[in-house]
Amino acid sequence: MDAIEYLDLLLKSLLLAGVYAAMAVGMTVVYGVMKIVNLAHAGFLMLGAYFALEMYERFHIDPVLGAVLALPVFFLFGMLIHKTLVRWLPKSDTPTLA
C-alpha cells in the first residue's frame, strides 16, 4: 500500500468513527431524557444509508445529497412509526437499566 491508500484508509476510518459517535450520542440523549434503551437508532441509520445508496445506484444522485434527502424522508417515517406503534406502549417511570 502506498501513502495515498493509507490516507484514504485513515479518512474512511475517521468517518466511520464519526457515524458510530453520532449513534452513541443519540442513544445517550434518548436514555438520558426518557430512561428507555432505544436500539432503533441503528436500524434507522442503516435505512437512511441504504436510501442514499439506492439514490446513487438508481438515479446517480451524489451520496451526500442522498443523505440530505434521507433526512426528511426518515423523519416522516419515524413520526409515522411513533404515531402507529410507540405511542401506544405503556408508560412507566421505571428505568430500563435499573
GROMACS .gro file of C-alpha atoms in nm:
model
   98
    1MET     CA    1   0.000   0.000   0.000
    2ASP     CA    2   0.124   0.344  -0.080
    3ALA     CA    3   0.071   0.668   0.110
    4ILE     CA    4  -0.249   0.760  -0.076
    5GLU     CA    5  -0.414   0.431   0.020
    6TYR     CA    6  -0.313   0.480   0.385
    7LEU     CA    7  -0.454   0.833   0.381
    8ASP     CA    8  -0.776   0.702   0.224
    9LEU     CA    9  -0.800   0.431   0.490
   10LEU     CA   10  -0.744   0.687   0.765
   11LEU     CA   11  -1.012   0.919   0.627
   12LYS     CA   12  -1.266   0.639   0.590
   13SER     CA   13  -1.197   0.510   0.940
   14LEU     CA   14  -1.244   0.860   1.086
   15LEU     CA   15  -1.573   0.900   0.900
   16LEU     CA   16  -1.695   0.563   1.027
   17ALA     CA   17  -1.592   0.658   1.380
   18GLY     CA   18  -1.800   0.975   1.340
   19VAL     CA   19  -2.103   0.768   1.244
   20TYR     CA   20  -2.054   0.546   1.549
   21ALA     CA   21  -2.014   0.855   1.770
   22ALA     CA   22  -2.336   1.008   1.632
   23MET     CA   23  -2.523   0.685   1.706
   24ALA     CA   24  -2.381   0.672   2.059
   25VAL     CA   25  -2.475   1.034   2.130
   26GLY     CA   26  -2.828   0.970   2.003
   27MET     CA   27  -2.868   0.669   2.229
   28THR     CA   28  -2.724   0.860   2.525
   29VAL     CA   29  -2.963   1.150   2.477
   30VAL     CA   30  -3.265   0.921   2.448
   31TYR     CA   31  -3.167   0.724   2.757
   32GLY     CA   32  -3.086   1.041   2.949
   33VAL     CA   33  -3.421   1.201   2.872
   34MET     CA   34  -3.661   0.909   2.860
   35LYS     CA   35  -3.477   0.642   3.064
   36ILE     CA   36  -3.553   0.394   2.784
   37VAL     CA   37  -3.291   0.198   2.593
   38ASN     CA   38  -3.388   0.252   2.230
   39LEU     CA   39  -3.193   0.044   1.980
   40ALA     CA   40  -3.394   0.160   1.678
   41HIS     CA   41  -3.141   0.435   1.602
   42ALA     CA   42  -2.905   0.191   1.436
   43GLY     CA   43  -3.187   0.050   1.225
   44PHE     CA   44  -3.299   0.391   1.106
   45LEU     CA   45  -2.941   0.493   1.038
   46MET     CA   46  -2.890   0.187   0.818
   47LEU     CA   47  -3.219   0.251   0.637
   48GLY     CA   48  -3.102   0.605   0.564
   49ALA     CA   49  -2.768   0.477   0.439
   50TYR     CA   50  -2.939   0.225   0.211
   51PHE     CA   51  -3.171   0.500   0.089
   52ALA     CA   52  -2.871   0.717  -0.004
   53LEU     CA   53  -2.706   0.417  -0.173
   54GLU     CA   54  -3.019   0.341  -0.375
   55MET     CA   55  -3.048   0.706  -0.478
   56TYR     CA   56  -2.692   0.684  -0.605
   57GLU     CA   57  -2.732   0.348  -0.778
   58ARG     CA   58  -3.068   0.413  -0.944
   59PHE     CA   59  -3.070   0.789  -1.008
   60HIS     CA   60  -2.695   0.873  -0.995
   61ILE     CA   61  -2.752   1.127  -0.719
   62ASP     CA   62  -2.446   1.223  -0.514
   63PRO     CA   63  -2.439   1.020  -0.188
   64VAL     CA   64  -2.410   1.336   0.022
   65LEU     CA   65  -2.721   1.478  -0.144
   66GLY     CA   66  -2.887   1.138  -0.095
   67ALA     CA   67  -2.811   1.158   0.277
   68VAL     CA   68  -2.962   1.508   0.288
   69LEU     CA   69  -3.271   1.379   0.106
   70ALA     CA   70  -3.294   1.088   0.350
   71LEU     CA   71  -3.335   1.325   0.646
   72PRO     CA   72  -3.691   1.445   0.575
   73VAL     CA   73  -3.797   1.105   0.439
   74PHE     CA   74  -3.694   0.916   0.751
   75PHE     CA   75  -3.808   1.196   0.981
   76LEU     CA   76  -4.159   1.148   0.844
   77PHE     CA   77  -4.117   0.769   0.857
   78GLY     CA   78  -4.010   0.794   1.222
   79MET     CA   79  -4.312   1.011   1.301
   80LEU     CA   80  -4.537   0.752   1.135
   81ILE     CA   81  -4.378   0.471   1.338
   82HIS     CA   82  -4.420   0.674   1.656
   83LYS     CA   83  -4.786   0.754   1.592
   84THR     CA   84  -4.877   0.398   1.495
   85LEU     CA   85  -4.664   0.188   1.733
   86VAL     CA   86  -4.463   0.368   2.000
   87ARG     CA   87  -4.733   0.599   2.131
   88TRP     CA   88  -4.941   0.304   2.248
   89LEU     CA   89  -4.667   0.146   2.457
   90PRO     CA   90  -4.737   0.161   2.831
   91LYS     CA   91  -4.575   0.448   3.014
   92SER     CA   92  -4.353   0.371   3.311
   93ASP     CA   93  -4.129   0.569   3.543
   94THR     CA   94  -3.907   0.267   3.600
   95PRO     CA   95  -3.573   0.294   3.413
   96THR     CA   96  -3.500   0.005   3.181
   97LEU     CA   97  -3.141  -0.042   3.304
   98ALA     CA   98  -3.202  -0.008   3.676
   0.00000   0.00000   0.00000
